[in-house]
């Protein structure tokens, strides 16, 4: 690596430990050792960079939907008669007595309390969105002698998972540095590749090694071009102060086309065709400052690693379900949702900053900013299928209580093409690390003239076999509704908590903060009967 010397003095402290650093521009700083690689504006790569956490982001969903649906924690599999209930059991649309249009607004607040080696930080994200919009049209059979009494068609859009989130964690790691991340990729790659290649010509693993080498975070064990062994240029023996900032924005939407029919007003059958939409952006910044004794000139004392990911694409799934009215009061439901077959695209940009130090003081930073956006080859993701069994008891016109039990096998999640060597290993990890989950939802409603009072509870198991990477989700909900006649107004509040502990990186530096997440949502729905 050639050292470029600039005569002007560098500005002091070009990077500092603060979560506001994510908005700071490092380019104006004059550098004594300055590596600023400007190549081309984009690169198309056929290699892969997906991880388990990417699969789970789109495999998991939430009980989003109308205010009535959320107030009862989504326990609608045997009830129907709600636009969001169609997404649980497609047979539910034919339960409607009249045509109906509905629109739902959400305000979601997510609070993350992160603990990293004894230090606790807190970050809150608040978002407002149009969460649901749809309509159902019911047609009664005019032939009174037919056993098929009516049929319905419906269309409904929902934001199945709000992906907005902000996490900030900070603390002092006594043993591990970010150097292990770059070393885990670099060892085995010839030095000639890192010295003579262009960033955009490399696969994901070699790109990470390239960044670490060019920013002086790692050094070759030998200057021979065939060298494949690397050592850290970050001194050991001290403590490493870490900050990790993640800001995510986006959604996972679902547009459902539904048809259902009833037989003798005792058996209801329905079918959905679903189109899915993904739009997700995530910016992350990892910062490290170490107090280890200097071992040589130009050792690295501080590091900043930026990653910006944009994922977008579409998907398809289908559902079918039935509801049986055993008595006027008791109803049973069974529904199946197929895997969702996504076709996704990833765009990734990266920047690495290493600040050098020697025995006389701190030098200016080495900035490796390829100014490249990696456009990865489109890939396919298959998420798990889902079975929902339901039971509801209706107390005439006074109220009801409902139970849903959901089974979902996350170990069946797969990236495709499955014959790709990278995906074979990743799919093996998905099978070995993920598990089958069960979810219980309970909802209740009580009517007082035009008013409706609602409450709910849900418990969802975590998808990991180790039971520690992601914890169980426990949620509570409640709400009220008022029927004006042809118009209905519903309001709900739902909250759930979940603990997670995932490494900052999938390999190398796998230490991470323990995060307690509280998700709270206020939902307002306006319904019109036609």
Short mmCIF file of C-alpha atoms in Angstrom, two decimals:
data_model
loop_
_atom_site.label_atom_id
_atom_site.label_comp_id
_atom_site.label_asym_id
_atom_site.label_seq_id
_atom_site.Cartn_x
_atom_site.Cartn_y
_atom_site.Cartn_z
CA UNK A 1 0.00 0.00 0.00
CA UNK A 2 1.52 3.30 -1.05
CA UNK A 3 1.56 6.09 1.48
CA UNK A 4 0.48 9.47 0.11
CA UNK A 5 1.76 12.43 2.10
CA UNK A 6 0.01 15.79 2.04
CA UNK A 7 1.78 18.79 3.53
CA UNK A 8 -1.26 20.51 5.07
CA UNK A 9 -2.18 19.75 8.67
CA UNK A 10 -5.07 17.37 9.21
CA UNK A 11 -8.05 18.55 11.21
CA UNK A 12 -8.16 17.12 14.71
CA UNK A 13 -10.53 14.29 15.63
CA UNK A 14 -12.02 13.51 12.20
CA UNK A 15 -14.18 10.82 13.76
CA UNK A 16 -15.62 10.97 17.24
CA UNK A 17 -17.77 8.55 19.29
CA UNK A 18 -21.25 9.92 18.83
CA UNK A 19 -24.38 8.44 17.33
CA UNK A 20 -24.91 11.68 15.39
CA UNK A 21 -21.79 10.78 13.41
CA UNK A 22 -23.96 8.97 10.90
CA UNK A 23 -24.81 12.30 9.25
CA UNK A 24 -21.23 13.60 9.21
CA UNK A 25 -19.28 13.99 5.95
CA UNK A 26 -15.62 12.91 6.21
CA UNK A 27 -14.52 13.97 2.74
CA UNK A 28 -13.38 17.55 3.55
CA UNK A 29 -10.64 16.40 5.91
CA UNK A 30 -7.04 16.63 4.67
CA UNK A 31 -5.20 13.37 5.32
CA UNK A 32 -1.54 12.44 5.71
CA UNK A 33 -2.35 8.89 4.65
CA UNK A 34 -5.26 9.21 2.28
CA UNK A 35 -6.71 6.41 0.21
CA UNK A 36 -9.90 7.58 -1.47
CA UNK A 37 -10.82 5.21 -4.27
CA UNK A 38 -13.17 6.63 -6.89
CA UNK A 39 -13.99 3.92 -9.35
CA UNK A 40 -17.31 3.70 -11.19
CA UNK A 41 -20.82 4.47 -10.05
CA UNK A 42 -22.11 0.91 -9.80
CA UNK A 43 -21.13 -2.71 -10.07
CA UNK A 44 -23.13 -5.82 -10.90
CA UNK A 45 -22.13 -8.83 -8.82
CA UNK A 46 -23.30 -12.40 -9.23
CA UNK A 47 -21.95 -13.34 -5.81
CA UNK A 48 -24.05 -13.31 -2.65
CA UNK A 49 -24.21 -11.31 0.57
CA UNK A 50 -27.46 -12.49 2.17
CA UNK A 51 -27.65 -13.63 5.81
CA UNK A 52 -30.09 -15.41 8.12
CA UNK A 53 -31.35 -12.11 9.53
CA UNK A 54 -32.30 -11.03 5.98
CA UNK A 55 -34.48 -14.12 5.57
CA UNK A 56 -36.23 -13.58 8.90
CA UNK A 57 -36.93 -9.95 8.10
CA UNK A 58 -39.38 -11.04 5.39
CA UNK A 59 -40.46 -14.37 6.88
CA UNK A 60 -41.88 -12.80 10.06
CA UNK A 61 -45.04 -10.74 10.13
CA UNK A 62 -47.10 -8.87 12.69
CA UNK A 63 -50.79 -8.59 13.59
CA UNK A 64 -51.28 -5.50 11.47
CA UNK A 65 -54.67 -4.63 10.07
CA UNK A 66 -57.91 -2.92 11.03
CA UNK A 67 -58.37 -1.48 14.51
CA UNK A 68 -60.89 -4.21 15.42
CA UNK A 69 -58.49 -6.90 14.22
CA UNK A 70 -55.60 -5.43 16.22
CA UNK A 71 -57.70 -4.85 19.33
CA UNK A 72 -58.45 -8.60 19.43
CA UNK A 73 -54.81 -9.57 18.68
CA UNK A 74 -55.72 -11.00 15.28
CA UNK A 75 -57.81 -13.91 16.64
CA UNK A 76 -60.21 -13.96 13.69
CA UNK A 77 -59.66 -17.32 12.01
CA UNK A 78 -63.12 -18.67 12.88
CA UNK A 79 -64.93 -15.33 12.94
CA UNK A 80 -64.49 -13.54 9.62
CA UNK A 81 -66.55 -10.44 9.00
CA UNK A 82 -63.48 -8.19 9.06
CA UNK A 83 -61.30 -7.05 6.16
CA UNK A 84 -58.08 -8.07 7.91
CA UNK A 85 -59.59 -11.42 8.90
CA UNK A 86 -59.42 -12.33 5.21
CA UNK A 87 -55.63 -12.50 5.58
CA UNK A 88 -56.01 -15.15 8.32
CA UNK A 89 -58.82 -17.22 6.80
CA UNK A 90 -60.06 -16.35 3.28
CA UNK A 91 -63.49 -17.86 4.07
CA UNK A 92 -64.13 -14.89 6.39
CA UNK A 93 -65.21 -12.55 3.60
CA UNK A 94 -68.51 -14.36 3.02
CA UNK A 95 -69.47 -13.78 6.67
CA UNK A 96 -70.15 -10.11 5.86
CA UNK A 97 -73.83 -9.23 5.71
CA UNK A 98 -73.28 -6.17 3.50
CA UNK A 99 -70.74 -4.61 1.19
CA UNK A 100 -68.04 -2.74 3.07
CA UNK A 101 -65.11 -0.40 2.47
CA UNK A 102 -62.45 0.28 5.09
CA UNK A 103 -59.37 2.45 5.62
CA UNK A 104 -56.90 2.22 8.49
CA UNK A 105 -54.26 4.61 9.83
CA UNK A 106 -51.45 3.54 12.17
CA UNK A 107 -49.08 5.33 14.49
CA UNK A 108 -46.28 2.98 15.59
CA UNK A 109 -43.67 3.64 18.24
CA UNK A 110 -40.72 1.26 18.68
CA UNK A 111 -38.42 1.64 21.69
CA UNK A 112 -35.18 -0.33 21.82
CA UNK A 113 -33.21 -0.60 25.06
CA UNK A 114 -29.77 -2.01 24.26
CA UNK A 115 -27.27 -3.40 26.79
CA UNK A 116 -23.69 -4.01 25.67
CA UNK A 117 -21.14 -5.18 28.26
CA UNK A 118 -23.03 -3.44 31.05
CA UNK A 119 -23.77 -0.14 29.29
CA UNK A 120 -27.41 0.62 28.41
CA UNK A 121 -28.70 2.93 25.68
CA UNK A 122 -32.19 3.77 24.43
CA UNK A 123 -33.51 4.66 20.99
CA UNK A 124 -37.11 5.33 19.84
CA UNK A 125 -38.58 5.38 16.34
CA UNK A 126 -42.04 6.74 15.54
CA UNK A 127 -43.87 6.36 12.22
CA UNK A 128 -47.30 7.09 10.76
CA UNK A 129 -48.77 5.26 7.77
CA UNK A 130 -51.86 4.12 5.88
CA UNK A 131 -51.79 0.55 7.12
CA UNK A 132 -54.84 -0.98 5.43
CA UNK A 133 -57.34 -0.24 2.67
CA UNK A 134 -59.85 -2.58 1.10
CA UNK A 135 -63.38 -3.55 0.28
CA UNK A 136 -65.66 -6.58 0.16
CA UNK A 137 -68.73 -7.14 -2.02
CA UNK A 138 -71.35 -9.74 -1.08
CA UNK A 139 -73.77 -11.31 -3.56
CA UNK A 140 -76.80 -13.30 -2.42
CA UNK A 141 -78.08 -16.18 -4.51
CA UNK A 142 -81.57 -15.34 -5.75
CA UNK A 143 -82.32 -19.04 -6.29
CA UNK A 144 -83.86 -19.97 -2.94
CA UNK A 145 -83.63 -23.70 -3.68
CA UNK A 146 -79.84 -23.62 -4.03
CA UNK A 147 -77.70 -24.71 -1.10
CA UNK A 148 -75.04 -22.16 -2.07
CA UNK A 149 -76.56 -19.14 -0.39
CA UNK A 150 -74.10 -16.37 -1.26
CA UNK A 151 -70.61 -15.59 -2.47
CA UNK A 152 -68.23 -12.69 -2.01
CA UNK A 153 -65.24 -11.07 -3.61
CA UNK A 154 -62.80 -8.77 -1.84
CA UNK A 155 -59.59 -6.86 -2.33
CA UNK A 156 -57.48 -5.74 0.57
CA UNK A 157 -54.05 -4.14 1.01
CA UNK A 158 -52.11 -4.32 4.27
CA UNK A 159 -48.70 -3.37 5.51
CA UNK A 160 -48.00 -6.81 6.98
CA UNK A 161 -44.80 -5.66 8.65
CA UNK A 162 -43.65 -2.11 9.37
CA UNK A 163 -39.86 -2.30 9.01
CA UNK A 164 -39.08 1.15 10.45
CA UNK A 165 -36.67 0.80 13.36
CA UNK A 166 -33.76 2.56 15.06
CA UNK A 167 -31.20 0.91 17.34
CA UNK A 168 -28.21 2.47 19.07
CA UNK A 169 -25.93 0.44 21.29
CA UNK A 170 -22.64 1.40 22.95
CA UNK A 171 -20.23 -0.12 25.43
CA UNK A 172 -16.69 -1.32 26.04
CA UNK A 173 -15.73 -4.77 24.80
CA UNK A 174 -12.78 -6.11 26.82
CA UNK A 175 -11.59 -8.69 24.30
CA UNK A 176 -12.86 -8.40 20.72
CA UNK A 177 -12.19 -5.87 17.97
CA UNK A 178 -13.68 -5.33 14.53
CA UNK A 179 -10.38 -6.59 13.08
CA UNK A 180 -11.76 -10.14 13.47
CA UNK A 181 -14.49 -9.32 10.94
CA UNK A 182 -12.03 -8.38 8.20
CA UNK A 183 -9.61 -11.18 9.10
CA UNK A 184 -12.39 -13.78 8.82
CA UNK A 185 -12.82 -12.79 5.17
CA UNK A 186 -9.19 -12.02 4.29
CA UNK A 187 -7.41 -15.19 5.37
CA UNK A 188 -7.15 -17.41 2.31
CA UNK A 189 -7.25 -14.58 -0.24
CA UNK A 190 -3.94 -13.90 -2.08
CA UNK A 191 -2.33 -10.53 -1.38
CA UNK A 192 -2.15 -9.87 -5.13
CA UNK A 193 -5.95 -9.81 -5.24
CA UNK A 194 -6.19 -7.11 -2.56
CA UNK A 195 -3.39 -5.01 -4.06
CA UNK A 196 -4.14 -5.19 -7.76
CA UNK A 197 -7.90 -5.72 -8.09
CA UNK A 198 -10.69 -3.22 -8.37
CA UNK A 199 -13.30 -3.33 -5.61
CA UNK A 200 -16.16 -3.85 -8.06
CA UNK A 201 -14.47 -6.88 -9.62
CA UNK A 202 -14.45 -8.78 -6.32
CA UNK A 203 -17.03 -10.97 -4.65
CA UNK A 204 -18.54 -9.97 -1.31
CA UNK A 205 -15.94 -11.79 0.83
CA UNK A 206 -12.99 -10.35 -1.09
CA UNK A 207 -14.55 -6.88 -0.95
CA UNK A 208 -14.60 -7.01 2.84
CA UNK A 209 -10.97 -8.11 2.89
CA UNK A 210 -10.12 -5.35 0.39
CA UNK A 211 -11.64 -2.69 2.64
CA UNK A 212 -9.79 -3.92 5.72
CA UNK A 213 -6.46 -4.11 3.89
CA UNK A 214 -6.68 -0.75 2.15
CA UNK A 215 -7.68 1.01 5.40
CA UNK A 216 -4.69 -0.53 7.27
CA UNK A 217 -6.97 -2.45 9.65
CA UNK A 218 -5.22 -5.69 8.62
CA UNK A 219 -1.72 -6.37 7.28
CA UNK A 220 -0.32 -9.31 5.31
CA UNK A 221 1.95 -11.70 7.19
CA UNK A 222 4.29 -11.52 4.18
CA UNK A 223 4.71 -9.06 1.34
CA UNK A 224 4.83 -11.95 -1.12
CA UNK A 225 2.02 -11.62 -3.66
CA UNK A 226 0.95 -15.21 -2.95
CA UNK A 227 0.51 -14.52 0.77
CA UNK A 228 -2.86 -15.66 2.11
CA UNK A 229 -2.37 -15.02 5.85
CA UNK A 230 -3.19 -11.70 7.51
CA UNK A 231 -2.69 -10.14 10.92
CA UNK A 232 -4.45 -7.36 12.75
CA UNK A 233 -3.02 -3.85 12.67
CA UNK A 234 -5.14 -2.95 15.70
CA UNK A 235 -3.12 -3.43 18.90
CA UNK A 236 -4.39 -5.99 21.40
CA UNK A 237 -4.32 -5.95 25.18
CA UNK A 238 -6.67 -3.04 25.77
CA UNK A 239 -10.40 -2.38 25.81
CA UNK A 240 -12.45 -1.59 22.72
CA UNK A 241 -15.18 1.02 22.93
CA UNK A 242 -17.93 0.22 20.41
CA UNK A 243 -20.93 2.06 19.03
CA UNK A 244 -23.39 0.47 16.62
CA UNK A 245 -26.10 2.59 14.99
CA UNK A 246 -28.83 1.11 12.79
CA UNK A 247 -31.55 3.13 11.09
CA UNK A 248 -34.10 1.19 9.02
CA UNK A 249 -37.05 2.36 6.95
CA UNK A 250 -39.48 0.36 4.87
CA UNK A 251 -42.42 -2.00 4.69
CA UNK A 252 -43.54 -5.45 3.61
CA UNK A 253 -46.92 -5.03 1.93
CA UNK A 254 -49.53 -7.56 0.81
CA UNK A 255 -52.35 -7.12 -1.71
CA UNK A 256 -54.97 -9.88 -1.48
CA UNK A 257 -57.59 -10.84 -4.08
CA UNK A 258 -60.27 -12.92 -2.40
CA UNK A 259 -63.28 -15.03 -3.31
CA UNK A 260 -65.49 -17.04 -0.94
CA UNK A 261 -68.84 -18.83 -0.82
CA UNK A 262 -71.16 -20.39 1.74
CA UNK A 263 -72.96 -23.75 1.73
CA UNK A 264 -76.28 -23.87 3.60
CA UNK A 265 -74.99 -21.02 5.79
CA UNK A 266 -73.10 -23.71 7.69
CA UNK A 267 -69.87 -24.12 5.77
CA UNK A 268 -67.82 -21.23 4.40
CA UNK A 269 -64.98 -21.69 1.90
CA UNK A 270 -62.55 -19.07 0.62
CA UNK A 271 -59.43 -18.56 -1.45
CA UNK A 272 -56.82 -15.77 -1.71
CA UNK A 273 -54.23 -14.86 -4.33
CA UNK A 274 -51.65 -12.53 -2.75
CA UNK A 275 -49.15 -10.14 -4.26
CA UNK A 276 -46.33 -9.02 -1.95
CA UNK A 277 -44.17 -5.89 -2.09
CA UNK A 278 -40.86 -5.24 -0.30
CA UNK A 279 -39.12 -1.88 0.04
CA UNK A 280 -36.45 -1.72 2.74
CA UNK A 281 -33.51 0.62 3.43
CA UNK A 282 -31.03 0.22 6.25
CA UNK A 283 -28.04 2.38 7.17
CA UNK A 284 -25.63 1.06 9.76
CA UNK A 285 -22.49 2.58 11.28
CA UNK A 286 -20.06 0.73 13.52
CA UNK A 287 -17.46 2.73 15.45
CA UNK A 288 -14.51 1.43 17.48
CA UNK A 289 -12.02 3.28 19.68
CA UNK A 290 -9.37 1.27 21.53
CA UNK A 291 -7.01 2.15 24.37
CA UNK A 292 -4.53 -0.65 23.77
CA UNK A 293 -0.82 0.26 23.98
CA UNK A 294 0.73 1.15 20.63
CA UNK A 295 2.88 -1.66 19.24
CA UNK A 296 4.32 0.09 16.17
CA UNK A 297 4.05 3.21 14.09
CA UNK A 298 0.82 3.57 12.12
CA UNK A 299 -1.22 1.13 14.12
CA UNK A 300 -4.98 1.74 13.88
CA UNK A 301 -6.56 3.32 16.94
CA UNK A 302 -10.06 4.07 15.67
CA UNK A 303 -12.31 2.54 13.02
CA UNK A 304 -15.62 3.52 11.44
CA UNK A 305 -17.47 1.08 9.14
CA UNK A 306 -20.54 2.22 7.16
CA UNK A 307 -22.99 -0.01 5.31
CA UNK A 308 -26.08 1.07 3.38
CA UNK A 309 -28.44 -1.66 2.18
CA UNK A 310 -31.46 -1.28 -0.08
CA UNK A 311 -33.68 -4.32 -0.73
CA UNK A 312 -36.71 -4.27 -3.01
CA UNK A 313 -38.81 -6.80 -4.85
CA UNK A 314 -42.10 -8.62 -5.17
CA UNK A 315 -43.58 -11.96 -4.17
CA UNK A 316 -46.55 -14.27 -4.53
CA UNK A 317 -48.49 -16.55 -2.20
CA UNK A 318 -51.94 -18.14 -1.96
CA UNK A 319 -54.30 -19.10 0.86
CA UNK A 320 -57.37 -21.24 1.32
CA UNK A 321 -59.58 -21.75 4.34
CA UNK A 322 -62.88 -22.95 5.72
CA UNK A 323 -65.16 -21.98 8.58
CA UNK A 324 -67.76 -24.41 9.92
CA UNK A 325 -70.72 -23.23 11.97
CA UNK A 326 -71.17 -26.19 14.34
CA UNK A 327 -74.04 -24.50 16.20
CA UNK A 328 -75.37 -20.96 16.10
CA UNK A 329 -72.79 -20.12 18.76
CA UNK A 330 -69.78 -22.34 18.02
CA UNK A 331 -67.56 -21.92 14.97
CA UNK A 332 -64.40 -23.75 13.91
CA UNK A 333 -61.90 -22.61 11.29
CA UNK A 334 -58.91 -24.02 9.45
CA UNK A 335 -56.68 -22.08 7.04
CA UNK A 336 -53.48 -22.67 5.09
CA UNK A 337 -51.10 -20.02 3.78
CA UNK A 338 -48.52 -21.14 1.23
CA UNK A 339 -44.89 -20.10 1.32
CA UNK A 340 -44.26 -16.66 -0.10
CA UNK A 341 -42.01 -16.83 -3.14
CA UNK A 342 -40.06 -13.58 -3.31
CA UNK A 343 -37.84 -12.25 -6.05
CA UNK A 344 -35.56 -9.68 -4.41
CA UNK A 345 -32.81 -7.28 -5.36
CA UNK A 346 -30.07 -5.96 -3.07
CA UNK A 347 -27.98 -2.82 -3.41
CA UNK A 348 -25.07 -2.32 -1.00
CA UNK A 349 -22.61 0.54 -0.52
CA UNK A 350 -19.75 0.53 1.99
CA UNK A 351 -17.13 2.85 3.45
CA UNK A 352 -14.35 2.14 5.94
CA UNK A 353 -12.33 4.70 7.89
CA UNK A 354 -9.23 3.80 9.91
CA UNK A 355 -7.45 6.38 12.06
CA UNK A 356 -3.73 5.68 12.52
CA UNK A 357 -1.59 6.48 15.54
CA UNK A 358 2.12 6.40 16.31
CA UNK A 359 4.27 7.19 19.31
CA UNK A 360 4.07 10.93 18.64
CA UNK A 361 0.33 11.17 18.37
CA UNK A 362 -2.67 10.55 16.12
CA UNK A 363 -2.48 10.81 12.34
CA UNK A 364 -5.23 11.62 9.89
CA UNK A 365 -7.64 8.88 8.79
CA UNK A 366 -7.34 6.45 5.91
CA UNK A 367 -10.68 6.51 4.10
CA UNK A 368 -11.59 3.67 1.77
CA UNK A 369 -14.71 4.77 -0.05
CA UNK A 370 -14.99 2.93 -3.37
CA UNK A 371 -17.97 5.11 -4.30
CA UNK A 372 -19.52 1.90 -5.63
CA UNK A 373 -23.04 0.57 -5.33
CA UNK A 374 -23.09 -3.21 -5.62
CA UNK A 375 -26.15 -4.35 -7.58
CA UNK A 376 -26.38 -8.03 -6.71
CA UNK A 377 -27.86 -10.56 -9.06
CA UNK A 378 -31.62 -10.93 -8.25
CA UNK A 379 -32.29 -13.87 -5.97
CA UNK A 380 -35.29 -15.79 -4.69
CA UNK A 381 -36.41 -16.28 -1.11
CA UNK A 382 -39.01 -18.83 -0.04
CA UNK A 383 -40.54 -18.12 3.38
CA UNK A 384 -42.39 -20.72 5.49
CA UNK A 385 -45.97 -21.82 4.97
CA UNK A 386 -48.46 -21.45 7.83
CA UNK A 387 -51.42 -23.37 9.26
CA UNK A 388 -54.03 -21.67 11.45
CA UNK A 389 -56.61 -23.54 13.50
CA UNK A 390 -59.37 -21.47 15.10
CA UNK A 391 -62.36 -21.65 17.41
CA UNK A 392 -64.88 -18.96 18.31
CA UNK A 393 -67.94 -18.81 20.53
CA UNK A 394 -70.52 -16.10 19.80
CA UNK A 395 -72.89 -15.03 22.59
CA UNK A 396 -75.76 -13.92 20.37
CA UNK A 397 -75.48 -10.19 19.72
CA UNK A 398 -73.78 -9.46 23.04
CA UNK A 399 -70.23 -10.58 22.41
CA UNK A 400 -67.76 -13.30 21.51
CA UNK A 401 -64.48 -14.96 22.40
CA UNK A 402 -62.06 -16.35 19.83
CA UNK A 403 -58.88 -18.46 19.75
CA UNK A 404 -56.31 -18.91 16.96
CA UNK A 405 -53.40 -21.34 17.02
CA UNK A 406 -50.72 -20.84 14.35
CA UNK A 407 -47.97 -23.28 13.30
CA UNK A 408 -45.04 -22.09 11.18
CA UNK A 409 -41.79 -23.93 10.38
CA UNK A 410 -38.99 -21.40 9.88
CA UNK A 411 -36.44 -24.14 9.17
CA UNK A 412 -38.08 -24.55 5.74
CA UNK A 413 -36.96 -21.04 4.73
CA UNK A 414 -34.76 -21.17 1.64
CA UNK A 415 -32.75 -18.93 -0.62
CA UNK A 416 -32.68 -19.87 -4.29
CA UNK A 417 -31.20 -20.97 -6.62
CA UNK A 418 -30.57 -23.74 -4.11
CA UNK A 419 -27.77 -25.26 -6.24
CA UNK A 420 -25.71 -22.09 -5.74
CA UNK A 421 -22.73 -22.99 -3.52
CA UNK A 422 -23.23 -19.98 -1.23
CA UNK A 423 -26.94 -20.63 -0.84
CA UNK A 424 -26.36 -24.32 -0.11
CA UNK A 425 -24.35 -23.37 2.96
CA UNK A 426 -26.79 -20.62 3.99
CA UNK A 427 -29.82 -22.90 3.57
CA UNK A 428 -28.08 -25.54 5.66
CA UNK A 429 -27.65 -22.96 8.42
CA UNK A 430 -31.32 -21.99 8.15
CA UNK A 431 -32.33 -25.64 8.56
CA UNK A 432 -29.97 -26.26 11.46
CA UNK A 433 -30.53 -23.02 13.39
CA UNK A 434 -34.24 -22.27 12.88
CA UNK A 435 -37.21 -24.15 14.29
CA UNK A 436 -40.95 -24.71 14.10
CA UNK A 437 -42.96 -22.12 16.06
CA UNK A 438 -46.39 -21.95 17.64
CA UNK A 439 -48.44 -18.84 18.20
CA UNK A 440 -51.55 -18.39 20.35
CA UNK A 441 -53.97 -15.52 19.81
CA UNK A 442 -56.99 -14.79 22.01
CA UNK A 443 -59.57 -12.09 21.36
CA UNK A 444 -62.81 -10.99 22.98
CA UNK A 445 -65.54 -8.47 22.20
CA UNK A 446 -68.51 -7.22 24.21
CA UNK A 447 -71.24 -4.97 22.80
CA UNK A 448 -73.20 -2.32 24.66
CA UNK A 449 -75.79 -0.94 22.25
CA UNK A 450 -73.78 0.90 19.55
CA UNK A 451 -70.50 0.53 21.45
CA UNK A 452 -68.06 -2.38 21.26
CA UNK A 453 -65.35 -3.13 23.81
CA UNK A 454 -62.45 -5.35 22.74
CA UNK A 455 -59.31 -6.94 24.12
CA UNK A 456 -56.69 -9.47 23.07
CA UNK A 457 -53.55 -11.43 23.91
CA UNK A 458 -50.89 -13.10 21.78
CA UNK A 459 -47.84 -15.25 22.47
CA UNK A 460 -45.48 -16.12 19.62
CA UNK A 461 -42.49 -18.44 20.00
CA UNK A 462 -39.10 -17.37 18.70
CA UNK A 463 -37.85 -18.92 15.44
CA UNK A 464 -34.39 -20.00 16.71
CA UNK A 465 -33.64 -23.40 18.21
CA UNK A 466 -31.27 -21.86 20.77
CA UNK A 467 -34.11 -19.73 22.21
CA UNK A 468 -31.70 -16.85 22.92
CA UNK A 469 -30.97 -15.12 19.59
CA UNK A 470 -34.58 -13.97 19.41
CA UNK A 471 -36.96 -14.32 22.35
CA UNK A 472 -40.69 -15.02 22.41
CA UNK A 473 -43.05 -12.15 21.58
CA UNK A 474 -45.77 -11.39 24.13
CA UNK A 475 -48.46 -8.87 23.30
CA UNK A 476 -51.62 -7.29 24.70
CA UNK A 477 -54.26 -5.20 22.99
CA UNK A 478 -57.53 -3.40 23.53
CA UNK A 479 -59.92 -1.08 21.77
CA UNK A 480 -63.35 0.40 21.30
CA UNK A 481 -65.71 0.82 18.38
CA UNK A 482 -68.87 2.79 17.63
CA UNK A 483 -71.50 1.92 15.03
CA UNK A 484 -73.15 4.99 13.51
CA UNK A 485 -75.34 2.81 11.28
CA UNK A 486 -73.83 2.92 7.82
CA UNK A 487 -70.47 4.05 9.20
CA UNK A 488 -68.25 2.51 11.87
CA UNK A 489 -65.29 4.00 13.70
CA UNK A 490 -62.81 1.77 15.56
CA UNK A 491 -59.81 2.62 17.71
CA UNK A 492 -57.24 0.24 19.19
CA UNK A 493 -53.98 0.11 21.10
CA UNK A 494 -51.66 -2.88 20.80
CA UNK A 495 -48.25 -3.52 22.31
CA UNK A 496 -45.79 -6.39 22.38
CA UNK A 497 -42.29 -6.99 23.74
CA UNK A 498 -39.46 -9.13 22.44
CA UNK A 499 -35.81 -9.64 23.44
CA UNK A 500 -33.06 -10.22 20.87
CA UNK A 501 -29.32 -10.77 21.00
CA UNK A 502 -27.62 -10.86 17.63
CA UNK A 503 -24.02 -10.15 16.77
CA UNK A 504 -23.08 -6.87 15.16
CA UNK A 505 -21.78 -9.00 12.26
CA UNK A 506 -22.55 -12.54 11.11
CA UNK A 507 -18.89 -13.58 11.34
CA UNK A 508 -15.73 -12.36 13.01
CA UNK A 509 -17.06 -9.85 15.56
CA UNK A 510 -20.17 -11.78 16.61
CA UNK A 511 -20.57 -9.99 19.96
CA UNK A 512 -23.71 -7.89 20.07
CA UNK A 513 -26.02 -5.98 22.33
CA UNK A 514 -28.93 -7.53 24.20
CA UNK A 515 -31.93 -5.57 22.97
CA UNK A 516 -35.32 -5.28 24.62
CA UNK A 517 -37.87 -4.06 22.07
CA UNK A 518 -41.28 -2.62 22.86
CA UNK A 519 -43.61 -2.05 19.92
CA UNK A 520 -46.73 0.07 20.55
CA UNK A 521 -49.32 0.90 17.90
CA UNK A 522 -52.41 3.11 17.90
CA UNK A 523 -54.78 2.22 15.05
CA UNK A 524 -57.83 4.06 13.70
CA UNK A 525 -60.21 2.49 11.16
CA UNK A 526 -63.12 4.07 9.30
CA UNK A 527 -65.63 1.64 7.73
CA UNK A 528 -68.48 2.31 5.31
CA UNK A 529 -71.28 -0.17 4.68
CA UNK A 530 -72.76 0.09 1.18
#
